[in-house]
Structure formats: structure tokens, C-alpha cells
């Protein structure tokens, strides 16, 4: 008879593992990527492929250099690659995208200890770094469905002047507007977000409070709330970045606070600031606040006595 | 009333319709003298002694202990050292059976005139909580504060196990008899017989049986692990909250396992102490899973072989359920009073633990509302103040967090280790 395996209970486990969760996130991003392809052409595929490949290579190399276990198979680097690509204009030179991947994987993620340890969202931070470093290339938007990468840039809906003829809601829903290659089609992003929620991979608490608070604030300020939630990176940010496990609070209460914060900051930047977008900065700022949010939004423990004040 | 968190598990109650089968009397038995919580017993017999069924073979002067009785008639061959599944060492009485199963003269129905007689009789019966923890029943039945509600724990929330369920189906009258017995002895007005929703037949039967008894309520518990945990079942059947540091009796509640209460009834009728029990034999290495009734001290190996198990294929054996049961280190371990099931599996993946991704699944399933991910971090840096404020001492080791963790982190185990860092007051 074999030696019996002795281990502490429980002796059973759930089937959903880290790589399974990441795979589901990738699946959820596919509709928006496909629409991106349709609107912005073949370069969506190559740019995304470059991002995925370089994220995986950077992940492998940095883990190896730091003498840590290889974590390529958990697919988290793939998710970061896809998310970063979706936050880039389709015309961005490949080498700039590679720099973005380096920032995301090496600086933001691995230097802080790898998966689950980073305090800021890698893709968001990389996007901001690229935006600050290469402002021109990062705001070179092409006309939807023109497939003309050399054309003179068009403006994103939010960057258009107040007097310009704004795109219709339908165009915003379908993504038929200028912008980052994965952020324009609100419908596809919504579908992906709902898929993840149905699979119980994300909670809708943060997206709902993010989008909800932004809409309410815009309405109060006299701007078109629907336009503001459909335009720009709100859906991509709310469903895929504000729900990132490592950089957002764990509890339901915490997620609500996080979403509210994102909504408020996005509103402030868009309404008062000179900057047309605000989603990336709002999420990054809330990432930084997350440890503090967590401290005040802990779960209520069943049957616990009130904590004694200033113990010891 | 808030809903407590819980886990949806596959019930895997493959043996729920398996009528309890009498296991053939083994040629020899090995009866450990420590099978319950409390002080281990000292042997009252020595090698060469002739013993009979129901004869007391081990006892202790300590109040917090449960005497041990011979489950067979035969000859004591040795008093040996024995290591329990939890690692403690005690004595065990090895007996060669004579096949006659002659009943000892000691076995006669106890005479009970008042409550102290009753408690004394319960101790003599060798009864303990049969749900798994093995708390001495006579201690439980003598609470320091008065109780007004009896909760009968018939949740049987662990996957696979159907031993309590078969008790409810096969010995329903004993269950009701036991309830009335405890009710009258302790003067308890209200009884909650709490059964998990995945046992509709038992719920239906008892609802009918208790139709004319206003004092007995049948409570249907949601099918959400761990309903059988004491604090959970108390809250879900009475709405009372057992606070940190409190005993259930501090809230006026007495919780008893359904099989224990049915046994007490039979003991009062016959005087036969606890020498035999029903257990579920299941797991994918078991050829024909079923419920069997066997004498205490029967070897797990014999039972598994009897149920068509190829012992060479077994890689993992569990005594009890997969969530809170204990790994069995060797196949020759004996059945003890708390063995509710033997599970045998032909494979067991020991997956690698990876980094916490902070998905929060552990927080979502914890019935007590703890944050195992944060406890894991605090434990790593041995931050005792943080562990205290995270209330790790309230963890009941139900295993839900480890079960759900996508990174295979042994969170429940960490909680137990973290508890040891906190000095007891």
C-alpha cells in the first residue's frame, strides 16, 4: 500500500484557480478588442500582440533575474498586456508600447513583489507614463473605420470643443469614435463586464458606484451625464481597472468607496481641469488611497466584541 | 436578521439512500482510551482479562472525561500505546473477540430520579458529541447558566456524510424520544430541530411527527456550508448570537447532535453504553459506498476492504468529512466514537501555493466575517496586534477560505497557526 498523504483540512478545493480567473478576464476583453479591430484596423492585432509578448517576456526575465518562481502560466502578464494595448492609440509606435510594458510589468508589478503585491494598476500607470513621456504619439487619434494611420489626427469625443458637432449616443455605444483602441465601444465593454460579474469574478459594486457617481455629478453640474459615461475610458476603467483585485479594496463597502472616489475625481478633472480625460488619473489616485480605505471598511465580524481602544 | 456568509458545496451525499448495514464482527478490535475531548482514561483491565460487551474498560477521575466500554466480548490481548489521528498519544485496549458478543452484567437501564442522576447516567453511557468534536455530553447537559432552547444539530453540512441522515430516517422515534428526554430532564421549553434543506425527506418526516408538539420546531437551514457550526446553527435557528468568549449556554442555548440525542434515548431504555456507531464509507476509491454500523475499535482497513476498496490504490484517507475531517496517517486506525465517516481517495493533488491575488473570495465565504487574506499577511510578519484586531481567534476552522482560494493558500491552517501567537488571557 502507498504511503497515505497527510495534510490539514480541508481536503477538497474549488476548481477556480488564478489562471482560470485571468483567462476569464481575457475572454471578457475579447469583444472590445474585436470591435477595436473593426474600427481601427489590423494594427490593433499587431499592437496587442506586441504588448502581450513583451509583458510576458518582461515578466519572465524579471522573475528570473530576481531568482523567483516563474509566473508566466498564471496569465496575469497576458491580462496586463491586453489591458495596456486597449489603453493605447492604434498608431502608437511599437517601441513606445514596449516601454509601456516595461513600466507596467517590471516597475509597477515585479519591483513591488509581483502579482497581488503591486499597489497601483500596472496598465493604468504605464498609460500615464506613456502619456507624459510621449504626449503627441499618445494623442494621435485616427478617424474611425478610415484605417488610415498616417492621417492627421482627429479628436476624441471628450477633446472636442463644446461647439463641435458631438458624436451620437449610438456612435459612442458602438465605438464609432476616436480614442484608444479598446475603450471606444461601450457596449462591448459592458458585455465583458457583465460576463465577469456573472462568473462571479468581479463585483459590480465599484463599476456601479463609479459610473453612477460620475453621472450624478455631471448632471448636477449641468453637463450631459450619458455622454460623459459613454465617452472616453469610463467603461474600460470601471469594469476592468476599478475591479482589479490587487489595487482595489477587498470588501463590498471598500469597493463602493473606491468607485465613488473614482467618479468624483473623474468629474473634477473633466469638469474643472484642462484635461479632457480623467479616468486613468482617478483610478491611480484611488489605488494609492486603497490601503486607507481598507482600514476603515473592514468586515463586521460575527459575534465580535467591540475592539478595546488603544490596547496595550 | 443578517444572512451569514457561506459556501455552496457539492453535497455528494451518494449514500443517502443506503440502509445501514451491520458490519461483520471483526476478529479483534483496538479501543483507544482517548476518543473524546477531555482527559484520557486509564485502563481498568489488563492483558489476559475476559471482557464482555458494555463492560467499562477505561475511566478517569477527572470530571472532564468520558469512560470507555468494551464493544465486544473476548480476551484482552494487550494494552498498547496508540497515536490518535490528531497526534496525541494514549493507551489502547486490544481485544480478541470470541464471537459470542455476551453482554456484561453492568449493562442495565439506569435509574434516574433527578437531574444529577441523569447527568451521572449520561457520563456512564460514554456519550460524546457525535458530530465530530467529541465534546463530553454530560458536561454539555450540565450548563452553568440556565438554558431555554435546545437546538438539535441535524445539519450534517459536510459533503459525503449521511450517517446522521440515516439516523433520522431509520431511528426517527429515538430522535424524538431523546428530545423529549433532554427536554424534560433540563426543563427546556423550546426545541429547534435544525435540518439542512438538502434533506427534504427528513424535514417532511419530522414536521409530521412534531405536528402535535408545539414545543418542537423543525428549522430548515439553507444549503450553505457550514450550517452545522455551532455559532452558525444557533444564529440561524434561534437568532441568538454567541459573542466572542461566550459559550452557547451563555445565550441560553444547548446544542446537541441528532445522533447523540437519539443514542441517549436508547441508552435510557437499554443501558447499553456507546460501543457501536454508524459511519459513512465513501470516496472515489471505495467500490461500493454505503453506511455501516460497526463496533468501536474496528480497523478502517477492514471496513474499506469490505466495501470493495483496492487498498493499494488509496492515496488519501479522511476520518470525517472533506472540509473538517482529519487525514488518516495509516489504514489500520480504529473506528472511534467520533468517526462519522471514512473517506478514501485514489488521488490527491497537492497543488503549489501561489501569491495572494487579493480577490477577496475568502472574505466573501467566511461565515464569521473574518478577512483571511489580511490575517495571512499579518501572520507572515507576526504582527500580533493586527491579528488580534482581525479577531483570528474567532476562526472555527471550517476550511471555507482554503477551499475557495484560487491561489491554493492554506488560509485555514494559517489561522490556526496565527491563533497560537495570541497569548491567552
XYZ file of C-alpha atoms in Angstrom:
737
model
C 0.000 0.000 0.000
C 1.144 3.546 -0.778
C 2.035 5.952 1.917
C -1.048 7.972 2.764
C -0.926 11.707 2.243
C -1.496 13.559 5.480
C -2.467 17.214 5.329
C -4.558 19.634 7.352
C -8.225 20.077 6.461
C -9.947 20.975 4.202
C -9.198 18.147 1.808
C -11.228 19.500 -1.078
C -10.843 22.585 -3.200
C -12.656 24.786 -5.626
C -11.824 24.423 -9.307
C -11.347 28.146 -9.995
C -7.653 28.922 -9.870
C -5.689 32.121 -10.520
C -5.021 31.247 -14.161
C -8.709 30.464 -14.654
C -9.669 33.882 -13.348
C -7.142 35.565 -15.649
C -8.380 33.527 -18.599
C -11.913 34.721 -17.935
C -10.725 38.323 -17.848
C -9.047 37.787 -21.219
C -12.251 36.278 -22.597
C -14.177 39.279 -21.304
C -11.842 41.665 -23.113
C -12.155 39.927 -26.483
C -15.419 41.585 -27.632
C -13.985 45.071 -27.137
C -10.787 44.039 -28.908
C -12.738 42.673 -31.859
C -14.713 45.885 -32.167
C -11.418 47.774 -31.899
C -10.110 45.737 -34.800
C -13.161 46.502 -36.866
C -12.949 50.217 -36.172
C -9.209 50.787 -36.219
C -7.891 48.015 -38.436
C -5.184 45.370 -38.421
C -2.757 47.317 -36.303
C -4.954 46.564 -33.276
C -3.894 42.948 -33.578
C -0.187 43.595 -34.002
C -0.039 46.228 -31.275
C -1.899 43.944 -28.851
C 0.367 41.042 -29.775
C 3.445 43.193 -29.159
C 2.102 44.212 -25.757
C 1.232 40.655 -24.714
C 4.565 39.280 -25.874
C 6.649 41.970 -24.227
C 4.686 41.776 -20.969
C 5.277 38.024 -20.843
C 8.953 38.397 -21.668
C 9.443 41.118 -19.073
C 7.585 39.032 -16.510
C 9.741 36.010 -17.237
C 13.014 37.937 -17.253
C 12.372 39.968 -14.127
C 11.246 36.910 -12.142
C 14.315 35.081 -13.347
C 16.638 37.956 -12.521
C 15.148 38.200 -9.035
C 15.515 34.430 -8.605
C 11.802 33.979 -8.080
C 9.464 31.317 -9.382
C 8.270 31.583 -12.958
C 4.758 33.018 -13.019
C 4.104 33.155 -16.762
C 1.465 30.445 -16.513
C -0.818 32.435 -14.200
C -1.680 34.544 -17.299
C -1.670 37.784 -15.338
C 1.015 39.226 -17.630
C -1.223 38.491 -20.609
C -4.070 40.398 -18.976
C -1.794 43.369 -18.322
C -0.600 43.274 -21.941
C -4.117 43.255 -23.345
C -5.319 45.960 -20.972
C -2.368 48.204 -21.760
C -2.862 47.750 -25.509
C -6.511 48.696 -25.134
C -5.411 51.933 -23.493
C -3.192 52.976 -26.404
C -3.944 54.809 -29.643
C -3.733 52.414 -32.554
C -0.977 54.431 -34.213
C 1.466 54.269 -31.306
C 4.941 53.117 -32.409
C 5.688 49.598 -31.213
C 8.795 50.601 -29.319
C 6.806 53.005 -27.213
C 4.357 50.223 -26.382
C 7.289 48.075 -25.292
C 8.407 50.832 -22.932
C 4.891 50.886 -21.531
C 5.042 47.139 -20.936
C 8.380 47.534 -19.188
C 6.905 50.143 -16.858
C 3.819 48.029 -16.197
C 5.459 44.688 -15.544
C 8.902 45.476 -14.223
C 8.472 48.751 -12.380
C 4.881 48.718 -11.204
C 4.348 44.995 -10.702
C 7.511 42.984 -10.141
C 9.548 45.545 -8.220
C 6.769 45.602 -5.656
C 6.715 41.844 -5.305
C 4.709 40.617 -8.266
C 1.095 39.560 -8.638
C -1.116 40.805 -5.836
C 1.571 42.937 -4.233
C 1.532 45.978 -6.533
C -0.299 48.998 -5.138
C -1.012 50.653 -8.485
C -2.653 49.231 -11.551
C 0.176 48.320 -13.967
C -1.696 49.098 -17.196
C -3.045 52.423 -15.922
C 0.318 53.543 -14.603
C 2.029 52.565 -17.835
C -0.532 54.513 -19.817
C 0.066 57.598 -17.691
C 3.838 57.256 -18.030
C 3.480 56.997 -21.806
C 1.112 59.928 -21.898
C 3.513 62.136 -20.011
C 6.541 60.916 -21.962
C 5.105 60.874 -25.471
C 2.171 63.279 -25.373
C 1.999 63.646 -29.127
C 2.077 59.981 -30.050
C -0.334 59.164 -27.248
C -2.944 61.590 -28.545
C -2.744 60.778 -32.212
C -6.264 59.592 -32.904
C -7.390 58.417 -36.311
C -10.829 58.624 -37.851
C -12.876 55.517 -37.052
C -13.007 52.967 -39.865
C -10.670 55.071 -42.016
C -7.802 52.622 -41.495
C -5.509 55.475 -42.451
C -2.765 55.502 -39.875
C -0.951 58.467 -41.396
C -3.947 60.743 -41.422
C -3.961 63.951 -39.486
C -5.282 63.281 -36.026
C -8.892 63.640 -35.148
C -10.126 64.460 -31.665
C -11.695 62.115 -29.143
C -15.265 62.961 -28.193
C -14.163 64.476 -24.897
C -11.416 66.559 -26.503
C -13.799 68.122 -28.989
C -14.673 71.695 -28.308
C -18.062 72.493 -26.863
C -19.106 73.943 -30.208
C -18.073 70.959 -32.300
C -20.646 68.522 -33.570
C -20.554 65.738 -30.976
C -20.967 62.071 -31.895
C -24.333 60.465 -31.212
C -25.024 58.066 -28.333
C -25.266 55.276 -30.864
C -21.760 56.004 -32.141
C -20.478 56.040 -28.564
C -22.183 52.760 -27.733
C -20.837 51.078 -30.851
C -17.433 52.710 -30.552
C -17.543 54.538 -33.834
C -15.463 57.416 -32.441
C -11.828 58.335 -31.988
C -9.937 57.100 -28.961
C -7.779 54.346 -27.540
C -8.144 51.118 -29.449
C -10.098 49.273 -26.780
C -12.037 51.971 -24.996
C -14.449 53.259 -27.577
C -17.177 50.614 -27.735
C -19.199 50.925 -24.528
C -21.453 48.003 -25.451
C -18.630 45.505 -25.885
C -17.027 46.590 -22.620
C -20.345 46.341 -20.826
C -20.807 42.824 -22.188
C -17.358 41.843 -20.929
C -18.011 43.376 -17.517
C -21.342 41.612 -17.159
C -19.729 38.331 -18.200
C -17.179 38.698 -15.400
C -19.892 39.626 -12.934
C -21.968 36.601 -13.967
C -18.916 34.396 -13.488
C -18.537 35.998 -10.047
C -15.040 37.130 -10.938
C -15.724 40.790 -10.329
C -18.190 42.556 -8.122
C -20.271 45.260 -9.766
C -20.001 47.416 -6.648
C -17.105 49.568 -7.861
C -18.237 49.936 -11.517
C -21.757 50.871 -10.497
C -20.674 53.420 -7.906
C -18.024 54.805 -10.295
C -20.337 55.247 -13.271
C -23.269 56.224 -11.080
C -21.461 58.933 -9.170
C -19.913 60.353 -12.330
C -23.334 60.552 -13.988
C -24.955 62.191 -10.987
C -22.185 64.757 -10.582
C -22.223 65.611 -14.294
C -25.984 66.027 -14.186
C -25.694 68.350 -11.195
C -23.008 70.332 -12.982
C -25.319 70.724 -15.957
C -23.410 68.516 -18.384
C -24.803 65.565 -20.285
C -24.335 62.594 -17.917
C -24.977 59.896 -20.508
C -22.469 61.423 -22.875
C -19.841 61.532 -20.164
C -20.198 57.947 -19.082
C -20.184 56.627 -22.644
C -17.316 58.734 -23.916
C -13.687 58.196 -23.050
C -12.363 55.387 -20.905
C -15.086 55.187 -18.256
C -16.406 51.727 -19.136
C -12.958 50.243 -19.662
C -11.747 51.770 -16.418
C -14.832 50.967 -14.367
C -15.232 47.327 -15.370
C -11.640 46.263 -15.882
C -9.412 48.590 -13.873
C -11.518 49.640 -10.889
C -12.189 45.943 -10.295
C -8.545 44.884 -10.293
C -8.065 42.681 -7.231
C -4.650 43.801 -6.063
C -5.150 47.531 -6.274
C -8.709 47.996 -5.030
C -10.332 47.268 -1.651
C -11.492 43.756 -0.810
C -14.756 44.415 0.981
C -18.053 45.476 -0.556
C -18.045 48.715 1.424
C -14.493 49.413 0.288
C -15.381 48.822 -3.349
C -18.265 51.284 -3.125
C -15.986 53.933 -1.615
C -13.379 53.241 -4.302
C -15.922 53.646 -7.091
C -17.291 56.858 -5.586
C -13.793 58.264 -5.342
C -13.077 57.413 -8.976
C -16.326 59.052 -10.055
C -15.627 62.218 -8.090
C -12.040 62.590 -9.303
C -13.007 61.898 -12.917
C -15.712 64.523 -12.609
C -13.337 67.093 -11.127
C -10.723 66.520 -13.821
C -13.204 66.600 -16.685
C -15.324 69.465 -15.423
C -12.795 71.807 -13.868
C -9.500 70.637 -15.319
C -7.989 71.421 -18.660
C -7.556 67.743 -19.341
C -10.272 66.006 -21.366
C -9.878 62.543 -19.822
C -9.751 61.750 -16.133
C -10.366 58.035 -15.714
C -6.734 56.916 -15.568
C -5.739 59.507 -13.021
C -8.787 58.883 -10.882
C -8.091 55.157 -10.705
C -4.414 55.676 -9.970
C -5.196 58.135 -7.188
C -7.751 55.779 -5.682
C -5.229 52.898 -5.949
C -2.963 54.946 -3.720
C -5.808 55.532 -1.252
C -6.812 51.870 -1.192
C -4.854 50.847 1.942
C -6.540 53.678 3.848
C -9.972 52.786 2.508
C -9.351 49.208 3.591
C -8.571 50.273 7.130
C -11.971 51.860 7.573
C -14.059 49.405 5.564
C -13.308 46.125 7.253
C -15.969 43.486 7.538
C -18.260 43.291 10.529
C -17.189 40.229 12.429
C -19.977 37.977 13.667
C -20.138 37.991 17.457
C -17.001 40.068 17.919
C -16.817 42.293 20.932
C -16.099 45.951 20.247
C -12.378 46.453 19.878
C -10.827 47.769 23.043
C -9.463 51.197 22.381
C -5.722 51.775 22.463
C -4.937 48.307 23.556
C -1.528 47.888 25.114
C -31.594 39.175 10.700
C -28.436 39.210 8.636
C -27.545 36.325 6.415
C -24.228 34.779 7.316
C -21.776 34.056 4.553
C -21.309 30.513 3.414
C -20.078 28.234 0.733
C -22.017 26.312 -1.875
C -20.537 22.846 -1.936
C -21.272 19.744 -3.950
C -23.205 17.667 -1.459
C -22.014 14.316 -2.766
C -24.467 12.521 -0.480
C -24.066 9.338 -2.543
C -25.032 7.125 0.368
C -28.196 8.898 1.468
C -30.400 6.015 0.402
C -28.120 3.309 1.705
C -29.826 1.438 4.540
C -27.370 0.967 7.378
C -25.671 -2.381 7.065
C -24.405 -4.397 10.020
C -20.651 -4.867 9.665
C -19.499 -8.432 10.477
C -17.870 -8.687 13.893
C -14.114 -8.255 13.451
C -11.666 -10.845 14.899
C -10.053 -8.184 17.012
C -10.619 -4.595 17.977
C -8.392 -1.818 19.259
C -10.189 0.606 21.538
C -8.301 3.847 22.273
C -8.782 5.251 25.762
C -8.941 8.793 24.429
C -11.677 9.206 21.848
C -13.338 12.392 23.026
C -12.365 15.802 24.241
C -11.122 15.702 27.782
C -8.713 13.760 29.939
C -7.675 10.349 28.540
C -8.856 7.349 30.558
C -6.703 4.842 32.411
C -7.252 1.172 31.588
C -9.369 -0.833 34.065
C -8.366 -4.157 32.501
C -5.084 -5.882 31.751
C -3.831 -8.351 29.191
C -5.481 -11.758 29.632
C -8.704 -10.394 31.162
C -12.005 -11.609 29.794
C -14.309 -8.724 28.876
C -17.933 -8.528 27.840
C -19.932 -6.114 25.722
C -20.661 -2.894 27.591
C -18.119 -3.539 30.338
C -16.226 -0.458 31.391
C -12.575 -0.842 30.409
C -11.267 2.676 30.927
C -12.135 5.596 33.167
C -10.665 8.684 34.764
C -11.155 10.588 37.998
C -11.341 13.847 36.094
C -14.836 15.233 35.588
C -13.971 16.362 32.068
C -13.549 12.861 30.724
C -15.689 10.116 29.257
C -15.392 6.461 30.268
C -14.680 3.816 27.641
C -16.527 0.500 27.332
C -15.707 -2.734 25.615
C -17.537 -3.047 22.324
C -17.079 -6.815 22.117
C -16.816 -9.894 24.283
C -13.452 -11.610 24.268
C -9.956 -11.566 25.721
C -7.754 -8.552 26.229
C -4.512 -9.280 24.376
C -2.593 -6.100 25.124
C -2.717 -2.583 26.455
C -0.710 -0.750 23.833
C 0.402 2.774 23.098
C -1.640 4.429 20.448
C -1.239 7.645 18.492
C -4.527 9.296 17.562
C -5.108 10.988 14.204
C -4.501 14.343 15.879
C -1.095 13.157 17.069
C -1.798 12.705 20.779
C -0.573 9.525 22.436
C -2.779 7.435 24.719
C -3.329 3.823 25.712
C -5.481 1.479 23.683
C -7.077 -1.790 24.741
C -6.684 -4.561 22.178
C -9.279 -7.305 22.403
C -9.591 -10.614 20.570
C -13.278 -11.243 20.065
C -14.909 -14.566 20.945
C -17.787 -14.062 18.546
C -20.396 -14.524 21.276
C -20.995 -10.822 21.997
C -22.021 -11.730 25.555
C -23.456 -8.684 27.252
C -21.921 -7.594 30.548
C -23.927 -7.681 33.797
C -23.082 -3.998 34.184
C -25.467 -3.213 31.370
C -28.857 -2.326 32.789
C -31.146 0.656 32.272
C -30.104 3.470 34.617
C -32.437 4.539 37.389
C -32.973 8.260 37.116
C -34.900 10.162 39.762
C -33.420 13.636 39.493
C -31.187 15.695 37.270
C -27.906 14.709 38.946
C -28.781 11.026 38.419
C -29.401 11.837 34.792
C -26.057 13.597 34.356
C -24.305 10.720 36.108
C -26.027 8.206 33.878
C -25.081 10.180 30.781
C -21.442 10.112 31.829
C -21.627 6.356 32.407
C -23.060 5.902 28.926
C -19.779 7.056 27.426
C -21.646 9.540 25.252
C -19.944 12.391 23.482
C -20.880 14.767 20.699
C -21.070 12.566 17.618
C -20.813 15.396 15.129
C -17.062 15.175 15.182
C -15.651 17.257 18.015
C -16.500 14.684 20.680
C -17.408 17.063 23.490
C -18.442 15.104 26.622
C -22.240 15.039 26.652
C -22.576 15.000 30.446
C -20.652 18.289 30.638
C -22.832 19.813 27.973
C -26.001 18.722 29.773
C -24.914 20.476 32.979
C -24.560 24.084 31.825
C -23.637 26.719 34.393
C -26.360 29.069 33.212
C -29.975 28.029 32.609
C -30.886 27.184 29.025
C -34.302 27.648 27.469
C -33.720 26.427 23.924
C -32.440 23.065 22.762
C -31.026 23.143 19.230
C -30.714 19.699 17.719
C -27.952 19.846 15.132
C -29.065 17.796 12.154
C -27.373 19.980 9.548
C -24.791 17.402 8.513
C -23.295 20.055 6.283
C -20.144 18.175 5.273
C -20.155 16.582 1.829
C -20.406 12.763 1.601
C -21.524 12.071 5.179
C -25.033 10.682 5.609
C -24.681 8.952 8.982
C -26.855 11.483 10.835
C -29.342 11.471 7.978
C -29.720 7.693 8.190
C -30.240 8.033 11.948
C -33.103 10.441 11.251
C -34.641 8.159 8.638
C -34.126 4.832 10.395
C -34.495 5.868 14.053
C -36.808 8.854 13.909
C -38.614 7.741 17.063
C -35.359 7.627 19.012
C -34.609 11.183 17.920
C -37.963 12.439 19.153
C -37.615 10.282 22.295
C -34.191 11.774 23.008
C -35.503 15.281 22.506
C -38.352 14.679 24.962
C -35.893 13.097 27.419
C -33.465 16.055 27.420
C -36.366 18.482 27.387
C -37.935 17.002 30.483
C -34.667 16.445 32.365
C -33.448 20.006 31.818
C -36.838 21.704 31.795
C -36.389 23.162 28.326
C -39.446 24.764 26.772
C -38.444 25.171 23.181
C -36.685 22.790 20.785
C -35.348 23.625 17.336
C -34.624 20.581 15.210
C -32.432 22.172 12.567
C -32.003 20.252 9.301
C -30.251 21.441 6.144
C -32.524 21.956 3.150
C -30.807 19.158 1.218
C -32.635 16.578 3.376
C -36.271 17.172 2.407
C -37.386 13.686 3.418
C -36.167 14.114 6.995
C -37.711 17.573 7.181
C -41.043 16.209 5.993
C -40.998 13.248 8.369
C -40.172 15.256 11.452
C -42.586 18.040 10.589
C -45.291 15.397 10.573
C -44.089 13.734 13.776
C -43.889 17.036 15.656
C -47.251 18.219 14.356
C -48.935 17.925 17.730
C -45.995 19.103 19.776
C -45.857 22.883 19.958
C -42.504 22.860 21.697
C -40.633 21.309 18.753
C -39.909 23.467 15.715
C -38.401 21.980 12.585
C -35.981 24.562 11.185
C -34.887 24.297 7.556
C -31.334 25.564 7.223
C -30.060 26.894 3.901
C -27.739 24.572 1.990
C -24.732 26.698 2.647
C -21.680 25.305 4.360
C -21.056 25.389 7.361
C -24.598 25.232 8.755
C -23.564 22.693 11.373
C -21.040 25.010 13.012
C -22.324 25.743 16.485
C -22.480 29.540 16.265
C -23.997 29.397 12.800
C -26.711 26.903 13.686
C -27.593 28.816 16.855
C -27.950 32.057 14.927
C -29.873 30.528 12.048
C -32.301 28.614 14.237
C -32.769 30.982 17.186
C -31.419 34.367 16.061
C -29.159 34.472 19.105
C -25.530 35.482 18.766
C -22.823 33.732 20.723
C -20.380 36.535 21.363
C -16.626 36.297 21.486
C -15.565 34.385 24.575
C -19.093 33.130 25.317
C -20.349 29.588 25.475
C -23.619 28.701 23.733
C -25.176 28.220 27.166
C -24.413 31.874 27.963
C -27.099 32.723 25.431
C -29.448 30.142 26.887
C -28.925 27.606 24.122
C -27.928 23.963 24.286
C -26.807 22.386 21.016
C -26.789 18.620 20.612
C -26.050 16.426 17.643
C -29.052 14.461 16.399
C -27.338 11.072 16.646
C -26.133 11.812 20.175
C -29.635 12.650 21.319
C -31.065 9.501 19.736
C -28.349 7.424 21.411
C -29.215 8.896 24.833
C -32.782 7.755 24.382
C -31.721 4.194 23.548
C -29.295 4.169 26.477
C -32.013 5.113 28.917
C -34.089 2.198 27.600
C -31.412 -0.484 27.401
C -28.456 0.681 29.465
C -26.100 -0.288 26.632
C -23.284 2.259 26.582
C -21.787 3.760 23.440
C -19.960 0.828 21.865
C -21.203 0.893 18.318
C -21.746 3.527 15.689
C -22.935 4.194 12.184
C -20.483 5.613 9.699
C -20.469 6.535 6.048
C -17.910 4.813 3.839
C -17.340 6.751 0.638
C -14.779 8.348 -1.624
C -13.772 7.514 -5.183
C -11.508 4.637 -4.119
C -14.415 2.870 -2.431
C -16.034 0.271 -4.716
C -19.472 0.342 -3.146
C -20.056 3.309 -0.856
C -22.548 2.705 1.949
C -23.449 3.271 5.567
C -22.363 0.617 8.019
C -22.839 0.087 11.706
C -19.838 -1.354 13.476
C -18.286 -1.819 16.911
C -15.847 0.798 18.209
C -12.308 -0.381 17.574
C -12.876 -1.907 14.115
C -9.979 -1.179 11.797
C -10.583 1.272 8.938
C -8.746 -1.093 6.616
C -11.189 -3.948 7.260
C -14.145 -1.665 6.642
C -12.716 -0.252 3.429
C -11.849 -3.715 2.121
C -15.336 -4.905 2.993
C -16.743 -2.032 0.923
C -14.724 -3.074 -2.101
C -11.707 -0.794 -1.859
C -8.420 -1.664 -3.510
C -6.177 -0.606 -0.652
C -3.156 -0.333 -2.939
C -4.840 2.476 -4.825
C -5.671 4.573 -1.776
C -3.613 7.754 -1.542
C -5.689 9.737 0.909
C -7.904 8.668 3.775
C -10.066 11.017 5.778
C -11.826 10.367 9.037
C -14.882 12.613 8.914
C -15.821 14.950 6.100
C -13.593 16.517 3.470
C -13.916 20.008 4.932
C -13.092 19.459 8.599
C -12.196 15.769 8.826
C -8.749 14.564 9.697
C -6.201 12.918 7.458
C -5.676 9.320 8.488
C -1.961 8.525 8.617
C -2.333 4.744 8.397
C -5.068 2.404 7.271
C -5.091 0.346 10.461
C -6.531 3.118 12.602
C -9.601 2.031 14.589
C -13.107 3.425 14.442
C -13.603 5.730 17.416
C -16.702 7.331 18.888
C -16.404 10.407 16.679
C -15.785 8.580 13.377
C -18.736 9.805 11.343
C -17.223 8.736 8.037
C -14.259 7.109 6.381
C -13.422 8.543 3.002
C -10.801 7.005 0.731
C -9.482 8.603 -2.442
C -7.161 7.251 -5.093
C -5.671 10.608 -5.939
C -4.903 13.770 -4.094
C -3.416 16.829 -5.745
C -1.036 18.736 -3.603
C -1.063 21.912 -5.594
C 1.529 24.588 -5.302
C 0.598 27.643 -3.337
C 0.944 30.871 -5.301
C 0.759 34.534 -4.400
C -2.418 36.007 -2.934
C -4.143 37.988 -5.671
C -6.428 39.688 -3.151
C -9.548 38.506 -4.921
C -11.452 38.592 -1.635
C -13.147 35.217 -2.105
C -12.014 34.119 1.367
C -13.653 37.191 2.880
C -16.844 36.528 0.977
C -17.235 32.955 2.219
C -16.126 33.296 5.849
C -19.230 32.574 7.954
C -17.852 34.715 10.776
C -16.884 37.604 8.502
C -13.153 37.321 9.051
C -10.604 38.519 6.499
C -8.309 35.523 5.982
C -6.238 37.323 3.319
C -5.335 40.044 5.806
C -4.725 37.506 8.564
C -2.370 35.698 6.187
C -0.365 38.902 5.716
C -0.335 39.783 9.403
C 0.757 36.269 10.278
C 3.652 36.421 7.825
C 5.139 39.388 9.661
C 3.968 38.084 13.063
C 2.001 41.244 13.782
C 0.190 40.123 16.905
C -1.725 43.368 17.485
C -3.055 43.207 13.937
C -4.018 39.543 14.358
C -5.901 40.472 17.500
C -7.826 43.232 15.794
C -8.602 40.887 12.890
C -10.145 38.553 15.515
C -8.410 35.459 14.261
C -9.368 33.687 17.498
C -12.966 33.562 16.237
C -11.983 31.292 13.342
C -13.672 27.922 13.733
C -11.517 26.234 11.115
C -14.415 25.397 8.818
C -11.970 25.437 5.910
C -14.092 27.550 3.554
C -11.292 30.052 2.881
C -8.743 27.406 1.927
C -11.349 25.651 -0.200
C -12.195 28.728 -2.234
C -8.698 30.235 -2.569
C -7.663 30.352 -6.241
C -4.012 30.585 -5.211
C -4.228 27.401 -3.084
C -3.201 29.274 0.019
C -3.698 27.293 3.214
C -5.629 30.074 4.885
C -7.492 27.999 7.472
C -4.234 26.397 8.532
C -2.609 29.828 8.814
C -5.493 30.962 11.001
C -4.855 28.077 13.384
C -1.153 28.889 13.497
C -1.911 32.575 13.995
C -4.144 31.751 16.971
C -1.175 30.244 18.753
C 0.653 33.598 18.609
C -2.023 35.304 20.638
C -1.461 34.900 24.365
C -4.438 33.522 26.243
C -5.752 35.677 28.988
